[in-house]
Amino acid sequence: MELINKSHLQTSDMAARHLLGCEIWRTLPSGEVLKARIVETESYNQDDPASHTFKGESPRNRAMFGESGHAYIYFTYGMHWCLNVTAGPKGYGAGALIRGAEPLEGIATMQSNRKLQMVIQLTNGPAKLTQALAIDKSLYEHDLTQPPLQIFEPRKREFGIIQTTRIGISQAVHKIARFYIKDNPFVSKK
DNA sequence: GATAAGATTAACT
DNA sequence: GTTAATCTTATCC
């Protein structure tokens, strides 16, 4: 396994597609490493009315305007954290939301973090996976090639990719900017 | 200073 | 299918 190659994060669409099949490694303070494979993503950039960066840079979204390959983490609905991988050159607000993942290692700890036993529901949603992997604002703008939160490339990509419209937004609802691995049960919603 | 909406989830009916 | 939970951010006084 090799760390993610940031040359594949030049646009939010490229990032969203490239991240499919990649593994997220989360190293906890205890030393335990939780691993999950990304199976669903969505693309957002500053030319897109549905993106947090559409109206320009702000304290909340500044990570999206920074270097690619960093974490943009935001809090929403009063209780949920969501994780994005930033994309594009510095100064251009873009990134990919991680919407779904497949638990690989550290499942018992994820069950504990989620207060839930059913593996299929541990990380099949953007706020579910951050809770399972203990990701919050402390990792804001974190470089995703460094511990305690890293992304690795798969050796081979033997899966189909489905492209469709995004979920849970009210602007640009018809834009094709959601990507997921075909037939994977950990995709948040068909 | 006040208000409304939100890249969601889980628990209801 | 509907709705409560819960709070930050943006926007408008």
Tab-separated table of C-alpha atoms (C1' of nucleotides) in Angstrom:
chain	number	residue	atom	x	y	z
A	1	MET	CA	0.000	0.000	0.000
A	2	GLU	CA	1.245	3.439	-0.882
A	3	LEU	CA	0.157	6.836	0.329
A	4	ILE	CA	-2.287	8.695	-1.889
A	5	ASN	CA	-0.693	10.436	-4.862
A	6	LYS	CA	-1.771	14.062	-4.735
A	7	SER	CA	-1.289	14.460	-8.500
A	8	HIS	CA	-4.684	12.741	-8.792
A	9	LEU	CA	-6.420	15.493	-6.805
A	10	GLN	CA	-6.247	18.273	-9.398
A	11	THR	CA	-10.019	18.751	-9.538
A	12	SER	CA	-12.820	17.786	-7.166
A	13	ASP	CA	-14.199	15.316	-9.740
A	14	MET	CA	-10.772	13.682	-10.148
A	15	ALA	CA	-10.421	13.453	-6.375
A	16	ALA	CA	-13.893	11.991	-5.905
A	17	ARG	CA	-13.233	9.292	-8.512
A	18	HIS	CA	-9.678	8.566	-7.414
A	19	LEU	CA	-10.604	8.201	-3.743
A	20	LEU	CA	-12.904	5.261	-4.463
A	21	GLY	CA	-11.162	2.087	-3.330
A	22	CYS	CA	-8.609	3.990	-1.252
A	23	GLU	CA	-8.124	3.105	2.422
A	24	ILE	CA	-8.473	5.535	5.324
A	25	TRP	CA	-6.108	4.719	8.194
A	26	ARG	CA	-6.961	6.361	11.505
A	27	THR	CA	-4.371	5.977	14.271
A	28	LEU	CA	-5.911	6.458	17.714
A	29	PRO	CA	-4.085	7.883	20.747
A	30	SER	CA	-3.942	4.310	22.056
A	31	GLY	CA	-1.919	3.291	19.004
A	32	GLU	CA	-4.701	1.213	17.490
A	33	VAL	CA	-5.185	1.720	13.736
A	34	LEU	CA	-8.708	1.730	12.320
A	35	LYS	CA	-8.965	1.046	8.584
A	36	ALA	CA	-11.817	1.478	6.114
A	37	ARG	CA	-12.117	1.420	2.324
A	38	ILE	CA	-13.798	4.409	0.653
A	39	VAL	CA	-16.767	3.296	-1.460
A	40	GLU	CA	-18.744	6.527	-2.007
A	41	THR	CA	-17.776	10.176	-2.597
A	42	GLU	CA	-19.212	13.488	-3.812
A	43	SER	CA	-17.447	16.305	-5.669
A	44	TYR	CA	-17.753	19.984	-4.614
A	45	ASN	CA	-15.963	23.088	-5.901
A	46	GLN	CA	-16.318	26.874	-5.855
A	47	ASP	CA	-18.123	26.993	-9.221
A	48	ASP	CA	-20.888	24.792	-7.797
A	49	PRO	CA	-23.825	26.457	-5.960
A	50	ALA	CA	-24.136	23.400	-3.693
A	51	SER	CA	-20.588	23.781	-2.369
A	52	HIS	CA	-19.630	25.486	0.889
A	53	THR	CA	-16.964	27.331	-1.157
A	54	PHE	CA	-19.384	28.822	-3.732
A	55	LYS	CA	-19.529	32.203	-1.986
A	56	GLY	CA	-15.815	32.477	-1.351
A	57	GLU	CA	-13.368	31.765	1.417
A	58	SER	CA	-14.404	31.993	5.073
A	59	PRO	CA	-13.017	30.762	8.397
A	60	ARG	CA	-15.193	27.679	8.108
A	61	ASN	CA	-14.130	26.564	4.615
A	62	ARG	CA	-10.547	27.861	4.387
A	63	ALA	CA	-9.092	24.326	4.255
A	64	MET	CA	-10.821	23.799	0.898
A	65	PHE	CA	-8.866	26.771	-0.478
A	66	GLY	CA	-5.565	25.371	0.745
A	67	GLU	CA	-3.300	22.635	-0.623
A	68	SER	CA	-4.884	19.461	-1.997
A	69	GLY	CA	-4.812	16.273	0.037
A	70	HIS	CA	-5.777	17.834	3.332
A	71	ALA	CA	-8.848	17.337	5.520
A	72	TYR	CA	-11.797	19.725	5.320
A	73	ILE	CA	-14.027	18.799	8.245
A	74	TYR	CA	-17.306	20.556	8.978
A	75	PHE	CA	-19.981	20.319	11.654
A	76	THR	CA	-23.616	20.164	10.615
A	77	TYR	CA	-27.154	19.639	11.916
A	78	GLY	CA	-25.959	20.408	15.425
A	79	MET	CA	-24.323	17.028	15.946
A	80	HIS	CA	-22.487	15.618	12.938
A	81	TRP	CA	-18.967	15.871	11.530
A	82	CYS	CA	-18.252	15.226	7.847
A	83	LEU	CA	-14.870	14.613	6.177
A	84	ASN	CA	-13.695	15.960	2.813
A	85	VAL	CA	-10.394	15.560	0.981
A	86	THR	CA	-9.333	18.918	-0.441
A	87	ALA	CA	-8.574	19.144	-4.173
A	88	GLY	CA	-7.260	21.594	-6.734
A	89	PRO	CA	-4.497	24.192	-6.451
A	90	LYS	CA	-4.077	26.521	-3.496
A	91	GLY	CA	-6.579	29.370	-3.832
A	92	TYR	CA	-9.284	27.269	-5.538
A	93	GLY	CA	-11.975	25.975	-3.160
A	94	ALA	CA	-12.574	22.321	-4.011
A	95	GLY	CA	-12.784	18.895	-2.442
A	96	ALA	CA	-14.514	15.547	-2.223
A	97	LEU	CA	-16.893	14.498	0.556
A	98	ILE	CA	-16.362	10.956	1.834
A	99	ARG	CA	-19.903	9.598	2.018
A	100	GLY	CA	-19.414	5.896	2.614
A	101	ALA	CA	-16.774	3.337	3.561
A	102	GLU	CA	-16.289	-0.349	4.241
A	103	PRO	CA	-14.820	-1.280	7.663
A	104	LEU	CA	-11.607	-3.311	7.342
A	105	GLU	CA	-9.761	-3.293	10.676
A	106	GLY	CA	-10.613	-2.183	14.194
A	107	ILE	CA	-14.270	-3.081	13.806
A	108	ALA	CA	-14.779	-3.683	17.534
A	109	THR	CA	-13.596	-0.133	18.282
A	110	MET	CA	-15.825	1.268	15.530
A	111	GLN	CA	-18.777	-0.561	17.068
A	112	SER	CA	-17.906	0.997	20.396
A	113	ASN	CA	-17.579	4.499	18.882
A	114	ARG	CA	-20.904	4.110	17.098
A	115	LYS	CA	-22.644	2.388	20.027
A	116	LEU	CA	-23.951	-0.041	17.446
A	117	GLN	CA	-23.190	-3.661	16.533
A	118	MET	CA	-24.416	-4.003	12.951
A	119	VAL	CA	-21.319	-3.718	10.750
A	120	ILE	CA	-23.335	-2.719	7.687
A	121	GLN	CA	-24.392	0.491	9.468
A	122	LEU	CA	-21.024	1.444	10.973
A	123	THR	CA	-19.668	3.620	8.140
A	124	ASN	CA	-22.357	3.772	5.412
A	125	GLY	CA	-22.916	7.530	5.713
A	126	PRO	CA	-20.757	10.686	5.876
A	127	ALA	CA	-21.333	11.372	9.577
A	128	LYS	CA	-21.376	7.679	10.477
A	129	LEU	CA	-17.856	7.087	9.257
A	130	THR	CA	-16.435	10.109	11.094
A	131	GLN	CA	-18.034	8.859	14.312
A	132	ALA	CA	-16.731	5.306	13.764
A	133	LEU	CA	-13.207	6.568	13.024
A	134	ALA	CA	-13.208	9.210	15.804
A	135	ILE	CA	-12.720	12.116	13.381
A	136	ASP	CA	-13.622	15.659	14.470
A	137	LYS	CA	-12.445	19.265	14.194
A	138	SER	CA	-9.102	18.453	15.847
A	139	LEU	CA	-8.063	17.045	12.438
A	140	TYR	CA	-9.151	20.147	10.500
A	141	GLU	CA	-6.735	20.840	7.599
A	142	HIS	CA	-4.682	17.789	8.550
A	143	ASP	CA	-2.269	16.541	5.831
A	144	LEU	CA	-3.699	13.172	4.774
A	145	THR	CA	-0.280	11.668	4.095
A	146	GLN	CA	0.606	11.953	7.799
A	147	PRO	CA	-0.583	10.110	10.911
A	148	PRO	CA	-2.960	10.030	12.676
A	149	LEU	CA	-5.167	10.199	9.576
A	150	GLN	CA	-3.855	8.910	6.247
A	151	ILE	CA	-5.178	7.780	2.878
A	152	PHE	CA	-3.574	4.950	0.911
A	153	GLU	CA	-3.954	3.895	-2.716
A	154	PRO	CA	-5.229	0.423	-3.614
A	155	ARG	CA	-2.854	-1.900	-5.509
A	156	LYS	CA	-5.451	-2.550	-8.138
A	157	ARG	CA	-8.850	-1.142	-8.996
A	158	GLU	CA	-11.089	-3.962	-10.055
A	159	PHE	CA	-14.504	-2.446	-9.538
A	160	GLY	CA	-17.125	-0.574	-11.500
A	161	ILE	CA	-17.908	3.068	-10.752
A	162	ILE	CA	-21.429	4.482	-10.828
A	163	GLN	CA	-21.916	8.244	-11.355
A	164	THR	CA	-25.129	9.991	-10.364
A	165	THR	CA	-26.648	13.037	-8.678
A	166	ARG	CA	-25.792	14.032	-5.121
A	167	ILE	CA	-27.738	13.474	-1.905
A	168	GLY	CA	-29.045	15.888	0.727
A	169	ILE	CA	-28.521	19.169	-1.140
A	170	SER	CA	-30.942	21.817	-2.452
A	171	GLN	CA	-28.732	23.551	-5.059
A	172	ALA	CA	-27.451	22.055	-8.338
A	173	VAL	CA	-29.425	18.903	-7.590
A	174	HIS	CA	-29.068	17.559	-11.141
A	175	LYS	CA	-25.293	17.846	-11.344
A	176	ILE	CA	-23.557	14.478	-11.760
A	177	ALA	CA	-21.057	14.678	-8.930
A	178	ARG	CA	-21.613	11.550	-6.825
A	179	PHE	CA	-19.470	8.470	-7.356
A	180	TYR	CA	-19.689	5.038	-5.788
A	181	ILE	CA	-18.409	1.491	-6.216
A	182	LYS	CA	-20.903	-0.688	-8.057
A	183	ASP	CA	-22.667	-3.349	-5.967
A	184	ASN	CA	-20.867	-2.396	-2.742
A	185	PRO	CA	-23.182	-2.781	0.278
A	186	PHE	CA	-21.573	0.081	2.209
A	187	VAL	CA	-22.770	2.779	-0.199
A	188	SER	CA	-25.050	5.050	1.860
A	189	LYS	CA	-28.010	4.873	-0.476
A	190	LYS	CA	-28.827	3.537	-3.933
B	1	DG	C1'	-28.223	40.763	18.408
B	2	DA	C1'	-31.683	37.640	16.107
B	3	DT	C1'	-32.937	34.253	12.851
B	4	DA	C1'	-32.975	30.487	9.451
B	5	DA	C1'	-30.922	26.672	7.205
B	6	DG	C1'	-27.977	22.910	6.946
B	7	DA	C1'	-23.130	18.041	2.043
B	8	DT	C1'	-27.380	13.952	8.683
B	9	DT	C1'	-29.034	10.319	11.544
B	10	DA	C1'	-32.071	7.579	14.288
B	11	DA	C1'	-36.345	6.923	16.178
B	12	DC	C1'	-40.911	7.190	15.473
B	13	DT	C1'	-45.870	6.235	13.235
C	1	DG	C1'	-42.948	8.523	5.415
C	2	DT	C1'	-42.247	12.006	9.113
C	3	DT	C1'	-39.801	14.362	12.636
C	4	DA	C1'	-36.770	15.502	16.653
C	5	DA	C1'	-32.172	16.206	18.044
C	6	DT	C1'	-28.779	20.071	18.361
C	7	DC	C1'	-25.500	24.042	17.203
C	8	DT	C1'	-22.448	26.455	13.891
C	9	DT	C1'	-22.388	29.583	10.234
C	10	DA	C1'	-24.124	32.943	7.249
C	11	DT	C1'	-27.143	36.592	6.645
C	12	DC	C1'	-29.877	40.289	7.882
C	13	DC	C1'	-31.288	43.598	10.780
